[in-house]
Amino acid sequence: MGMLRTATVALLCWSMTVAAQSVPGGVSSLLQRGQQQLDSGDFAGAAVSFEQARALAPEDPVVVRGLLYSYLRARRLSEAVTLGKEASQRWPQQPDFHHWLGLAYFQQGNTAAALGPLERAQQLAPRRADIPYDRALVYLTENKFTEAAEQLEKSLALNPDSALAHVLLGRVYQNTNRTLQGIEHFRRAVKLQPDIPLGHYHLGFAYASLGRHQEAITELQKEAARS
Protein backbone atom coordinates (compact mmCIF):
# COMPACT_ATOMS: atom_id res chain seq x y z
CA MET A 1 0.00 0.00 0.00
CA GLY A 2 1.77 3.04 -1.27
CA MET A 3 0.38 5.39 1.33
CA LEU A 4 2.26 3.67 4.19
CA ARG A 5 5.67 5.16 3.83
CA THR A 6 9.17 3.88 4.57
CA ALA A 7 9.60 6.15 7.60
CA THR A 8 6.52 4.67 9.24
CA VAL A 9 7.71 1.11 8.65
CA ALA A 10 11.15 2.00 10.04
CA LEU A 11 9.52 3.42 13.16
CA LEU A 12 7.51 0.25 13.59
CA CYS A 13 10.63 -1.92 13.21
CA TRP A 14 12.47 0.14 15.82
CA SER A 15 9.56 -0.13 18.23
CA MET A 16 9.45 -3.90 17.79
CA THR A 17 13.18 -4.19 18.48
CA VAL A 18 12.91 -2.18 21.69
CA ALA A 19 9.87 -4.13 22.82
CA ALA A 20 11.51 -7.46 22.11
CA GLN A 21 14.28 -6.52 24.53
CA SER A 22 11.93 -5.60 27.37
CA VAL A 23 9.00 -8.04 27.44
CA PRO A 24 8.73 -11.66 28.61
CA GLY A 25 10.10 -14.33 26.32
CA GLY A 26 6.78 -15.50 24.86
CA VAL A 27 5.73 -12.03 23.78
CA SER A 28 9.25 -11.22 22.61
CA SER A 29 9.35 -14.17 20.24
CA LEU A 30 5.89 -13.36 18.91
CA LEU A 31 6.91 -9.75 18.25
CA GLN A 32 10.00 -10.91 16.41
CA ARG A 33 8.01 -13.40 14.36
CA GLY A 34 5.36 -10.81 13.58
CA GLN A 35 7.98 -8.34 12.43
CA GLN A 36 9.59 -10.94 10.19
CA GLN A 37 6.21 -11.69 8.66
CA LEU A 38 5.60 -7.99 8.04
CA ASP A 39 9.01 -7.72 6.39
CA SER A 40 8.19 -10.63 4.08
CA GLY A 41 4.71 -9.33 3.21
CA ASP A 42 2.84 -12.04 5.11
CA PHE A 43 0.35 -9.65 6.67
CA ALA A 44 -2.22 -12.33 7.53
CA GLY A 45 0.43 -14.32 9.36
CA ALA A 46 1.65 -11.19 11.13
CA ALA A 47 -1.86 -10.47 12.36
CA VAL A 48 -2.03 -13.94 13.91
CA SER A 49 1.32 -13.44 15.66
CA PHE A 50 0.34 -10.05 17.05
CA GLU A 51 -3.07 -11.36 18.14
CA GLN A 52 -1.27 -14.05 20.11
CA ALA A 53 1.07 -11.44 21.58
CA ARG A 54 -1.85 -9.26 22.56
CA ALA A 55 -3.46 -12.15 24.41
CA LEU A 56 -0.34 -12.19 26.59
CA ALA A 57 0.21 -8.43 26.79
CA PRO A 58 -3.07 -6.65 26.05
CA GLU A 59 -1.88 -3.27 27.39
CA ASP A 60 1.42 -3.13 25.51
CA PRO A 61 1.17 -0.30 22.92
CA VAL A 62 3.90 -1.84 20.77
CA VAL A 63 1.92 -5.06 20.47
CA VAL A 64 -1.23 -3.11 19.62
CA ARG A 65 0.70 -1.03 17.07
CA GLY A 66 1.90 -4.17 15.30
CA LEU A 67 -1.57 -5.67 15.31
CA LEU A 68 -3.22 -2.53 13.97
CA TYR A 69 -0.63 -2.21 11.21
CA SER A 70 -1.11 -5.89 10.31
CA TYR A 71 -4.89 -5.51 10.13
CA LEU A 72 -4.48 -2.49 7.87
CA ARG A 73 -2.05 -4.19 5.51
CA ALA A 74 -4.13 -7.38 5.45
CA ARG A 75 -7.19 -5.23 4.61
CA ARG A 76 -9.08 -6.42 7.65
CA LEU A 77 -10.54 -2.96 7.73
CA SER A 78 -13.43 -3.36 10.15
CA GLU A 79 -11.04 -4.80 12.72
CA ALA A 80 -8.53 -2.05 11.97
CA VAL A 81 -11.17 0.61 12.60
CA THR A 82 -12.30 -0.99 15.85
CA LEU A 83 -8.75 -1.43 17.14
CA GLY A 84 -7.67 1.99 15.86
CA LYS A 85 -10.48 3.73 17.72
CA GLU A 86 -9.67 1.84 20.89
CA ALA A 87 -5.92 2.49 20.62
CA SER A 88 -6.22 6.17 19.75
CA GLN A 89 -8.37 6.68 22.85
CA ARG A 90 -6.10 4.58 25.07
CA TRP A 91 -2.88 6.24 23.83
CA PRO A 92 -4.02 9.62 22.47
CA GLN A 93 -0.48 10.98 22.04
CA GLN A 94 0.61 8.18 19.67
CA PRO A 95 0.35 9.54 16.10
CA ASP A 96 0.45 6.11 14.42
CA PHE A 97 -2.83 5.05 16.00
CA HIS A 98 -4.63 8.13 14.66
CA HIS A 99 -2.85 7.86 11.31
CA TRP A 100 -3.72 4.23 10.72
CA LEU A 101 -7.28 4.70 11.94
CA GLY A 102 -7.65 7.43 9.32
CA LEU A 103 -6.23 5.14 6.64
CA ALA A 104 -8.57 2.32 7.63
CA TYR A 105 -11.55 4.65 7.25
CA PHE A 106 -10.16 5.88 3.93
CA GLN A 107 -9.77 2.36 2.56
CA GLN A 108 -13.35 1.66 3.60
CA GLY A 109 -14.39 4.63 1.48
CA ASN A 110 -15.38 6.71 4.49
CA THR A 111 -13.46 9.87 3.63
CA ALA A 112 -15.41 12.06 6.04
CA ALA A 113 -14.36 9.90 9.00
CA ALA A 114 -10.77 9.63 7.76
CA LEU A 115 -9.91 13.31 7.90
CA GLY A 116 -10.25 13.81 11.66
CA PRO A 117 -7.78 11.12 12.73
CA LEU A 118 -5.33 12.12 9.99
CA GLU A 119 -5.45 15.74 11.09
CA ARG A 120 -4.81 14.71 14.69
CA ALA A 121 -1.88 12.54 13.63
CA GLN A 122 -0.40 15.48 11.76
CA GLN A 123 -0.73 17.70 14.83
CA LEU A 124 1.15 15.12 16.87
CA ALA A 125 3.86 14.49 14.26
CA PRO A 126 4.25 17.68 12.19
CA ARG A 127 7.65 16.66 10.80
CA ARG A 128 6.42 13.50 9.10
CA ALA A 129 5.86 13.74 5.36
CA ASP A 130 3.65 10.67 5.04
CA ILE A 131 0.73 12.07 7.01
CA PRO A 132 0.02 15.19 4.90
CA TYR A 133 0.54 13.01 1.84
CA ASP A 134 -2.22 10.69 3.01
CA ARG A 135 -4.46 13.63 3.88
CA ALA A 136 -3.97 14.80 0.29
CA LEU A 137 -5.15 11.43 -1.03
CA VAL A 138 -8.38 11.81 0.91
CA TYR A 139 -8.93 15.33 -0.43
CA LEU A 140 -8.20 14.16 -3.99
CA THR A 141 -10.88 11.50 -3.63
CA GLU A 142 -13.31 14.30 -2.78
CA ASN A 143 -12.01 16.53 -5.62
CA LYS A 144 -10.93 19.13 -3.06
CA PHE A 145 -7.93 20.31 -5.06
CA THR A 146 -7.06 23.37 -2.99
CA GLU A 147 -6.82 21.35 0.20
CA ALA A 148 -4.96 18.54 -1.58
CA ALA A 149 -2.40 20.99 -2.97
CA GLU A 150 -1.80 22.46 0.47
CA GLN A 151 -1.11 19.02 1.98
CA LEU A 152 1.10 17.88 -0.90
CA GLU A 153 3.13 21.08 -0.63
CA LYS A 154 3.63 20.37 3.08
CA SER A 155 4.64 16.80 2.35
CA LEU A 156 7.15 17.84 -0.30
CA ALA A 157 8.61 20.50 1.99
CA LEU A 158 9.48 17.65 4.35
CA ASN A 159 10.39 15.08 1.68
CA PRO A 160 11.26 16.85 -1.60
CA ASP A 161 12.46 13.64 -3.24
CA SER A 162 9.06 11.91 -3.35
CA ALA A 163 8.45 11.42 -7.06
CA LEU A 164 4.86 10.29 -6.57
CA ALA A 165 4.01 13.36 -4.49
CA HIS A 166 5.39 15.53 -7.31
CA VAL A 167 3.18 13.71 -9.84
CA LEU A 168 0.10 14.16 -7.68
CA LEU A 169 0.80 17.84 -7.06
CA GLY A 170 1.38 18.31 -10.78
CA ARG A 171 -2.01 16.79 -11.49
CA VAL A 172 -3.64 19.04 -8.92
CA TYR A 173 -2.05 22.11 -10.48
CA GLN A 174 -3.12 21.07 -13.96
CA ASN A 175 -6.67 20.46 -12.80
CA THR A 176 -6.75 23.98 -11.37
CA ASN A 177 -5.41 25.74 -14.49
CA ARG A 178 -1.83 26.03 -13.22
CA THR A 179 -0.28 23.97 -15.98
CA LEU A 180 3.16 25.57 -15.91
CA GLN A 181 3.49 24.78 -12.22
CA GLY A 182 2.25 21.29 -12.96
CA ILE A 183 4.94 20.82 -15.60
CA GLU A 184 7.60 21.77 -13.07
CA HIS A 185 6.48 19.00 -10.76
CA PHE A 186 6.07 16.41 -13.53
CA ARG A 187 9.61 17.18 -14.70
CA ARG A 188 10.90 16.88 -11.17
CA ALA A 189 9.13 13.53 -10.77
CA VAL A 190 10.61 11.94 -13.89
CA LYS A 191 14.03 13.30 -13.01
CA LEU A 192 13.82 11.66 -9.59
CA GLN A 193 12.31 8.44 -10.93
CA PRO A 194 12.45 8.13 -14.73
CA ASP A 195 10.30 4.98 -14.75
CA ILE A 196 7.55 6.27 -12.46
CA PRO A 197 4.19 5.08 -13.85
CA LEU A 198 2.39 7.75 -15.91
CA GLY A 199 5.00 10.41 -15.10
CA HIS A 200 5.95 11.00 -18.73
CA TYR A 201 2.30 10.63 -19.75
CA HIS A 202 1.15 13.45 -17.48
CA LEU A 203 4.08 15.61 -18.56
CA GLY A 204 3.26 14.98 -22.20
CA PHE A 205 -0.41 15.73 -21.66
CA ALA A 206 0.50 19.00 -19.93
CA TYR A 207 2.75 20.01 -22.83
CA ALA A 208 -0.02 19.16 -25.30
CA SER A 209 -2.51 21.32 -23.42
CA LEU A 210 -0.18 24.28 -24.00
CA GLY A 211 0.27 23.49 -27.69
CA ARG A 212 3.87 22.32 -27.19
CA HIS A 213 3.29 19.31 -29.39
CA GLN A 214 6.83 18.17 -30.11
CA GLU A 215 7.66 18.09 -26.41
CA ALA A 216 4.39 16.26 -25.80
CA ILE A 217 5.23 13.63 -28.42
CA THR A 218 8.67 13.11 -26.90
CA GLU A 219 7.25 12.49 -23.44
CA LEU A 220 4.46 10.23 -24.66
CA GLN A 221 7.01 8.16 -26.58
CA LYS A 222 9.00 7.81 -23.37
CA GLU A 223 5.86 6.65 -21.57
CA ALA A 224 5.11 4.12 -24.31
CA ALA A 225 8.66 2.77 -24.10
CA ARG A 226 8.43 2.58 -20.32
CA SER A 227 5.11 0.74 -20.48
PDB file of C-alpha atoms in Angstrom:
ATOM      1  CA  MET A   1       0.000   0.000   0.000  1.00  0.00           C
ATOM      2  CA  GLY A   2       1.768   3.040  -1.267  1.00  0.00           C
ATOM      3  CA  MET A   3       0.376   5.394   1.333  1.00  0.00           C
ATOM      4  CA  LEU A   4       2.256   3.671   4.190  1.00  0.00           C
ATOM      5  CA  ARG A   5       5.671   5.161   3.829  1.00  0.00           C
ATOM      6  CA  THR A   6       9.170   3.882   4.572  1.00  0.00           C
ATOM      7  CA  ALA A   7       9.603   6.150   7.603  1.00  0.00           C
ATOM      8  CA  THR A   8       6.521   4.668   9.237  1.00  0.00           C
ATOM      9  CA  VAL A   9       7.713   1.108   8.655  1.00  0.00           C
ATOM     10  CA  ALA A  10      11.154   1.996  10.037  1.00  0.00           C
ATOM     11  CA  LEU A  11       9.522   3.419  13.164  1.00  0.00           C
ATOM     12  CA  LEU A  12       7.509   0.246  13.593  1.00  0.00           C
ATOM     13  CA  CYS A  13      10.630  -1.920  13.206  1.00  0.00           C
ATOM     14  CA  TRP A  14      12.473   0.142  15.821  1.00  0.00           C
ATOM     15  CA  SER A  15       9.561  -0.132  18.229  1.00  0.00           C
ATOM     16  CA  MET A  16       9.449  -3.897  17.792  1.00  0.00           C
ATOM     17  CA  THR A  17      13.181  -4.186  18.475  1.00  0.00           C
ATOM     18  CA  VAL A  18      12.912  -2.176  21.689  1.00  0.00           C
ATOM     19  CA  ALA A  19       9.870  -4.130  22.821  1.00  0.00           C
ATOM     20  CA  ALA A  20      11.505  -7.462  22.109  1.00  0.00           C
ATOM     21  CA  GLN A  21      14.283  -6.517  24.527  1.00  0.00           C
ATOM     22  CA  SER A  22      11.933  -5.604  27.374  1.00  0.00           C
ATOM     23  CA  VAL A  23       8.999  -8.045  27.443  1.00  0.00           C
ATOM     24  CA  PRO A  24       8.727 -11.665  28.610  1.00  0.00           C
ATOM     25  CA  GLY A  25      10.101 -14.333  26.323  1.00  0.00           C
ATOM     26  CA  GLY A  26       6.785 -15.496  24.865  1.00  0.00           C
ATOM     27  CA  VAL A  27       5.729 -12.029  23.777  1.00  0.00           C
ATOM     28  CA  SER A  28       9.248 -11.222  22.606  1.00  0.00           C
ATOM     29  CA  SER A  29       9.355 -14.175  20.245  1.00  0.00           C
ATOM     30  CA  LEU A  30       5.890 -13.362  18.915  1.00  0.00           C
ATOM     31  CA  LEU A  31       6.911  -9.750  18.250  1.00  0.00           C
ATOM     32  CA  GLN A  32      10.003 -10.911  16.412  1.00  0.00           C
ATOM     33  CA  ARG A  33       8.009 -13.405  14.356  1.00  0.00           C
ATOM     34  CA  GLY A  34       5.357 -10.808  13.577  1.00  0.00           C
ATOM     35  CA  GLN A  35       7.982  -8.335  12.427  1.00  0.00           C
ATOM     36  CA  GLN A  36       9.592 -10.938  10.186  1.00  0.00           C
ATOM     37  CA  GLN A  37       6.210 -11.688   8.661  1.00  0.00           C
ATOM     38  CA  LEU A  38       5.602  -7.992   8.038  1.00  0.00           C
ATOM     39  CA  ASP A  39       9.010  -7.715   6.389  1.00  0.00           C
ATOM     40  CA  SER A  40       8.185 -10.632   4.084  1.00  0.00           C
ATOM     41  CA  GLY A  41       4.710  -9.329   3.211  1.00  0.00           C
ATOM     42  CA  ASP A  42       2.842 -12.041   5.109  1.00  0.00           C
ATOM     43  CA  PHE A  43       0.350  -9.651   6.665  1.00  0.00           C
ATOM     44  CA  ALA A  44      -2.221 -12.328   7.526  1.00  0.00           C
ATOM     45  CA  GLY A  45       0.431 -14.317   9.362  1.00  0.00           C
ATOM     46  CA  ALA A  46       1.654 -11.191  11.128  1.00  0.00           C
ATOM     47  CA  ALA A  47      -1.862 -10.472  12.360  1.00  0.00           C
ATOM     48  CA  VAL A  48      -2.030 -13.940  13.914  1.00  0.00           C
ATOM     49  CA  SER A  49       1.324 -13.440  15.659  1.00  0.00           C
ATOM     50  CA  PHE A  50       0.337 -10.053  17.049  1.00  0.00           C
ATOM     51  CA  GLU A  51      -3.066 -11.365  18.135  1.00  0.00           C
ATOM     52  CA  GLN A  52      -1.269 -14.052  20.110  1.00  0.00           C
ATOM     53  CA  ALA A  53       1.072 -11.436  21.579  1.00  0.00           C
ATOM     54  CA  ARG A  54      -1.846  -9.259  22.564  1.00  0.00           C
ATOM     55  CA  ALA A  55      -3.459 -12.154  24.411  1.00  0.00           C
ATOM     56  CA  LEU A  56      -0.339 -12.193  26.589  1.00  0.00           C
ATOM     57  CA  ALA A  57       0.214  -8.427  26.787  1.00  0.00           C
ATOM     58  CA  PRO A  58      -3.069  -6.647  26.052  1.00  0.00           C
ATOM     59  CA  GLU A  59      -1.885  -3.271  27.391  1.00  0.00           C
ATOM     60  CA  ASP A  60       1.418  -3.129  25.507  1.00  0.00           C
ATOM     61  CA  PRO A  61       1.166  -0.299  22.925  1.00  0.00           C
ATOM     62  CA  VAL A  62       3.896  -1.840  20.768  1.00  0.00           C
ATOM     63  CA  VAL A  63       1.918  -5.063  20.471  1.00  0.00           C
ATOM     64  CA  VAL A  64      -1.230  -3.109  19.620  1.00  0.00           C
ATOM     65  CA  ARG A  65       0.703  -1.032  17.070  1.00  0.00           C
ATOM     66  CA  GLY A  66       1.902  -4.168  15.303  1.00  0.00           C
ATOM     67  CA  LEU A  67      -1.571  -5.674  15.306  1.00  0.00           C
ATOM     68  CA  LEU A  68      -3.222  -2.528  13.973  1.00  0.00           C
ATOM     69  CA  TYR A  69      -0.633  -2.209  11.207  1.00  0.00           C
ATOM     70  CA  SER A  70      -1.109  -5.890  10.309  1.00  0.00           C
ATOM     71  CA  TYR A  71      -4.891  -5.505  10.128  1.00  0.00           C
ATOM     72  CA  LEU A  72      -4.482  -2.491   7.875  1.00  0.00           C
ATOM     73  CA  ARG A  73      -2.052  -4.190   5.512  1.00  0.00           C
ATOM     74  CA  ALA A  74      -4.134  -7.379   5.446  1.00  0.00           C
ATOM     75  CA  ARG A  75      -7.186  -5.227   4.609  1.00  0.00           C
ATOM     76  CA  ARG A  76      -9.079  -6.422   7.649  1.00  0.00           C
ATOM     77  CA  LEU A  77     -10.539  -2.957   7.727  1.00  0.00           C
ATOM     78  CA  SER A  78     -13.427  -3.359  10.149  1.00  0.00           C
ATOM     79  CA  GLU A  79     -11.041  -4.800  12.721  1.00  0.00           C
ATOM     80  CA  ALA A  80      -8.535  -2.054  11.975  1.00  0.00           C
ATOM     81  CA  VAL A  81     -11.169   0.614  12.601  1.00  0.00           C
ATOM     82  CA  THR A  82     -12.304  -0.988  15.850  1.00  0.00           C
ATOM     83  CA  LEU A  83      -8.752  -1.428  17.142  1.00  0.00           C
ATOM     84  CA  GLY A  84      -7.674   1.994  15.861  1.00  0.00           C
ATOM     85  CA  LYS A  85     -10.484   3.735  17.722  1.00  0.00           C
ATOM     86  CA  GLU A  86      -9.665   1.840  20.890  1.00  0.00           C
ATOM     87  CA  ALA A  87      -5.922   2.490  20.616  1.00  0.00           C
ATOM     88  CA  SER A  88      -6.221   6.173  19.751  1.00  0.00           C
ATOM     89  CA  GLN A  89      -8.369   6.676  22.854  1.00  0.00           C
ATOM     90  CA  ARG A  90      -6.101   4.577  25.066  1.00  0.00           C
ATOM     91  CA  TRP A  91      -2.879   6.240  23.829  1.00  0.00           C
ATOM     92  CA  PRO A  92      -4.015   9.620  22.471  1.00  0.00           C
ATOM     93  CA  GLN A  93      -0.475  10.979  22.037  1.00  0.00           C
ATOM     94  CA  GLN A  94       0.608   8.183  19.671  1.00  0.00           C
ATOM     95  CA  PRO A  95       0.353   9.536  16.102  1.00  0.00           C
ATOM     96  CA  ASP A  96       0.445   6.110  14.423  1.00  0.00           C
ATOM     97  CA  PHE A  97      -2.831   5.049  16.003  1.00  0.00           C
ATOM     98  CA  HIS A  98      -4.629   8.134  14.655  1.00  0.00           C
ATOM     99  CA  HIS A  99      -2.853   7.857  11.309  1.00  0.00           C
ATOM    100  CA  TRP A 100      -3.720   4.227  10.718  1.00  0.00           C
ATOM    101  CA  LEU A 101      -7.275   4.703  11.939  1.00  0.00           C
ATOM    102  CA  GLY A 102      -7.651   7.426   9.320  1.00  0.00           C
ATOM    103  CA  LEU A 103      -6.227   5.141   6.635  1.00  0.00           C
ATOM    104  CA  ALA A 104      -8.566   2.323   7.632  1.00  0.00           C
ATOM    105  CA  TYR A 105     -11.549   4.653   7.251  1.00  0.00           C
ATOM    106  CA  PHE A 106     -10.164   5.884   3.926  1.00  0.00           C
ATOM    107  CA  GLN A 107      -9.774   2.361   2.558  1.00  0.00           C
ATOM    108  CA  GLN A 108     -13.352   1.660   3.601  1.00  0.00           C
ATOM    109  CA  GLY A 109     -14.394   4.633   1.476  1.00  0.00           C
ATOM    110  CA  ASN A 110     -15.381   6.714   4.491  1.00  0.00           C
ATOM    111  CA  THR A 111     -13.456   9.874   3.633  1.00  0.00           C
ATOM    112  CA  ALA A 112     -15.410  12.065   6.040  1.00  0.00           C
ATOM    113  CA  ALA A 113     -14.362   9.905   8.999  1.00  0.00           C
ATOM    114  CA  ALA A 114     -10.768   9.628   7.756  1.00  0.00           C
ATOM    115  CA  LEU A 115      -9.912  13.310   7.903  1.00  0.00           C
ATOM    116  CA  GLY A 116     -10.254  13.806  11.658  1.00  0.00           C
ATOM    117  CA  PRO A 117      -7.775  11.119  12.729  1.00  0.00           C
ATOM    118  CA  LEU A 118      -5.326  12.125   9.988  1.00  0.00           C
ATOM    119  CA  GLU A 119      -5.446  15.745  11.088  1.00  0.00           C
ATOM    120  CA  ARG A 120      -4.813  14.709  14.690  1.00  0.00           C
ATOM    121  CA  ALA A 121      -1.879  12.540  13.625  1.00  0.00           C
ATOM    122  CA  GLN A 122      -0.397  15.483  11.759  1.00  0.00           C
ATOM    123  CA  GLN A 123      -0.734  17.700  14.827  1.00  0.00           C
ATOM    124  CA  LEU A 124       1.151  15.118  16.872  1.00  0.00           C
ATOM    125  CA  ALA A 125       3.860  14.492  14.258  1.00  0.00           C
ATOM    126  CA  PRO A 126       4.245  17.685  12.190  1.00  0.00           C
ATOM    127  CA  ARG A 127       7.645  16.659  10.796  1.00  0.00           C
ATOM    128  CA  ARG A 128       6.423  13.503   9.100  1.00  0.00           C
ATOM    129  CA  ALA A 129       5.860  13.744   5.357  1.00  0.00           C
ATOM    130  CA  ASP A 130       3.647  10.669   5.042  1.00  0.00           C
ATOM    131  CA  ILE A 131       0.730  12.068   7.005  1.00  0.00           C
ATOM    132  CA  PRO A 132       0.017  15.190   4.895  1.00  0.00           C
ATOM    133  CA  TYR A 133       0.544  13.006   1.839  1.00  0.00           C
ATOM    134  CA  ASP A 134      -2.223  10.688   3.014  1.00  0.00           C
ATOM    135  CA  ARG A 135      -4.465  13.627   3.876  1.00  0.00           C
ATOM    136  CA  ALA A 136      -3.968  14.802   0.295  1.00  0.00           C
ATOM    137  CA  LEU A 137      -5.147  11.429  -1.026  1.00  0.00           C
ATOM    138  CA  VAL A 138      -8.380  11.810   0.906  1.00  0.00           C
ATOM    139  CA  TYR A 139      -8.926  15.328  -0.433  1.00  0.00           C
ATOM    140  CA  LEU A 140      -8.201  14.163  -3.990  1.00  0.00           C
ATOM    141  CA  THR A 141     -10.877  11.498  -3.633  1.00  0.00           C
ATOM    142  CA  GLU A 142     -13.313  14.298  -2.784  1.00  0.00           C
ATOM    143  CA  ASN A 143     -12.009  16.530  -5.621  1.00  0.00           C
ATOM    144  CA  LYS A 144     -10.927  19.135  -3.065  1.00  0.00           C
ATOM    145  CA  PHE A 145      -7.925  20.308  -5.056  1.00  0.00           C
ATOM    146  CA  THR A 146      -7.060  23.372  -2.995  1.00  0.00           C
ATOM    147  CA  GLU A 147      -6.816  21.352   0.202  1.00  0.00           C
ATOM    148  CA  ALA A 148      -4.958  18.542  -1.581  1.00  0.00           C
ATOM    149  CA  ALA A 149      -2.401  20.989  -2.972  1.00  0.00           C
ATOM    150  CA  GLU A 150      -1.797  22.459   0.471  1.00  0.00           C
ATOM    151  CA  GLN A 151      -1.111  19.024   1.976  1.00  0.00           C
ATOM    152  CA  LEU A 152       1.104  17.881  -0.901  1.00  0.00           C
ATOM    153  CA  GLU A 153       3.133  21.081  -0.633  1.00  0.00           C
ATOM    154  CA  LYS A 154       3.628  20.368   3.081  1.00  0.00           C
ATOM    155  CA  SER A 155       4.637  16.798   2.345  1.00  0.00           C
ATOM    156  CA  LEU A 156       7.148  17.844  -0.296  1.00  0.00           C
ATOM    157  CA  ALA A 157       8.611  20.504   1.986  1.00  0.00           C
ATOM    158  CA  LEU A 158       9.483  17.652   4.349  1.00  0.00           C
ATOM    159  CA  ASN A 159      10.392  15.082   1.683  1.00  0.00           C
ATOM    160  CA  PRO A 160      11.256  16.848  -1.598  1.00  0.00           C
ATOM    161  CA  ASP A 161      12.458  13.640  -3.241  1.00  0.00           C
ATOM    162  CA  SER A 162       9.060  11.909  -3.350  1.00  0.00           C
ATOM    163  CA  ALA A 163       8.452  11.417  -7.064  1.00  0.00           C
ATOM    164  CA  LEU A 164       4.863  10.288  -6.568  1.00  0.00           C
ATOM    165  CA  ALA A 165       4.012  13.360  -4.492  1.00  0.00           C
ATOM    166  CA  HIS A 166       5.387  15.534  -7.315  1.00  0.00           C
ATOM    167  CA  VAL A 167       3.178  13.710  -9.837  1.00  0.00           C
ATOM    168  CA  LEU A 168       0.102  14.161  -7.679  1.00  0.00           C
ATOM    169  CA  LEU A 169       0.796  17.838  -7.065  1.00  0.00           C
ATOM    170  CA  GLY A 170       1.384  18.313 -10.780  1.00  0.00           C
ATOM    171  CA  ARG A 171      -2.011  16.790 -11.490  1.00  0.00           C
ATOM    172  CA  VAL A 172      -3.643  19.040  -8.918  1.00  0.00           C
ATOM    173  CA  TYR A 173      -2.047  22.110 -10.483  1.00  0.00           C
ATOM    174  CA  GLN A 174      -3.117  21.069 -13.964  1.00  0.00           C
ATOM    175  CA  ASN A 175      -6.675  20.457 -12.797  1.00  0.00           C
ATOM    176  CA  THR A 176      -6.748  23.984 -11.366  1.00  0.00           C
ATOM    177  CA  ASN A 177      -5.407  25.736 -14.489  1.00  0.00           C
ATOM    178  CA  ARG A 178      -1.830  26.032 -13.222  1.00  0.00           C
ATOM    179  CA  THR A 179      -0.280  23.971 -15.982  1.00  0.00           C
ATOM    180  CA  LEU A 180       3.161  25.573 -15.913  1.00  0.00           C
ATOM    181  CA  GLN A 181       3.486  24.780 -12.218  1.00  0.00           C
ATOM    182  CA  GLY A 182       2.248  21.289 -12.955  1.00  0.00           C
ATOM    183  CA  ILE A 183       4.937  20.821 -15.596  1.00  0.00           C
ATOM    184  CA  GLU A 184       7.603  21.774 -13.074  1.00  0.00           C
ATOM    185  CA  HIS A 185       6.479  19.004 -10.761  1.00  0.00           C
ATOM    186  CA  PHE A 186       6.073  16.415 -13.528  1.00  0.00           C
ATOM    187  CA  ARG A 187       9.606  17.178 -14.701  1.00  0.00           C
ATOM    188  CA  ARG A 188      10.895  16.877 -11.168  1.00  0.00           C
ATOM    189  CA  ALA A 189       9.134  13.531 -10.768  1.00  0.00           C
ATOM    190  CA  VAL A 190      10.607  11.941 -13.894  1.00  0.00           C
ATOM    191  CA  LYS A 191      14.029  13.300 -13.006  1.00  0.00           C
ATOM    192  CA  LEU A 192      13.824  11.661  -9.585  1.00  0.00           C
ATOM    193  CA  GLN A 193      12.309   8.437 -10.929  1.00  0.00           C
ATOM    194  CA  PRO A 194      12.452   8.129 -14.730  1.00  0.00           C
ATOM    195  CA  ASP A 195      10.297   4.976 -14.748  1.00  0.00           C
ATOM    196  CA  ILE A 196       7.548   6.275 -12.455  1.00  0.00           C
ATOM    197  CA  PRO A 197       4.189   5.079 -13.849  1.00  0.00           C
ATOM    198  CA  LEU A 198       2.388   7.748 -15.912  1.00  0.00           C
ATOM    199  CA  GLY A 199       4.998  10.406 -15.103  1.00  0.00           C
ATOM    200  CA  HIS A 200       5.950  11.001 -18.730  1.00  0.00           C
ATOM    201  CA  TYR A 201       2.302  10.631 -19.749  1.00  0.00           C
ATOM    202  CA  HIS A 202       1.152  13.452 -17.482  1.00  0.00           C
ATOM    203  CA  LEU A 203       4.080  15.607 -18.560  1.00  0.00           C
ATOM    204  CA  GLY A 204       3.258  14.975 -22.203  1.00  0.00           C
ATOM    205  CA  PHE A 205      -0.409  15.730 -21.660  1.00  0.00           C
ATOM    206  CA  ALA A 206       0.502  18.999 -19.929  1.00  0.00           C
ATOM    207  CA  TYR A 207       2.750  20.010 -22.829  1.00  0.00           C
ATOM    208  CA  ALA A 208      -0.019  19.160 -25.298  1.00  0.00           C
ATOM    209  CA  SER A 209      -2.506  21.320 -23.423  1.00  0.00           C
ATOM    210  CA  LEU A 210      -0.177  24.279 -23.998  1.00  0.00           C
ATOM    211  CA  GLY A 211       0.270  23.486 -27.693  1.00  0.00           C
ATOM    212  CA  ARG A 212       3.872  22.322 -27.190  1.00  0.00           C
ATOM    213  CA  HIS A 213       3.287  19.313 -29.393  1.00  0.00           C
ATOM    214  CA  GLN A 214       6.833  18.174 -30.110  1.00  0.00           C
ATOM    215  CA  GLU A 215       7.657  18.092 -26.413  1.00  0.00           C
ATOM    216  CA  ALA A 216       4.386  16.261 -25.797  1.00  0.00           C
ATOM    217  CA  ILE A 217       5.228  13.634 -28.416  1.00  0.00           C
ATOM    218  CA  THR A 218       8.668  13.108 -26.902  1.00  0.00           C
ATOM    219  CA  GLU A 219       7.254  12.490 -23.440  1.00  0.00           C
ATOM    220  CA  LEU A 220       4.463  10.235 -24.665  1.00  0.00           C
ATOM    221  CA  GLN A 221       7.006   8.161 -26.581  1.00  0.00           C
ATOM    222  CA  LYS A 222       9.000   7.805 -23.373  1.00  0.00           C
ATOM    223  CA  GLU A 223       5.859   6.652 -21.575  1.00  0.00           C
ATOM    224  CA  ALA A 224       5.107   4.125 -24.309  1.00  0.00           C
ATOM    225  CA  ALA A 225       8.656   2.769 -24.101  1.00  0.00           C
ATOM    226  CA  ARG A 226       8.429   2.576 -20.319  1.00  0.00           C
ATOM    227  CA  SER A 227       5.114   0.739 -20.483  1.00  0.00           C
TER     228      SER A 227
END
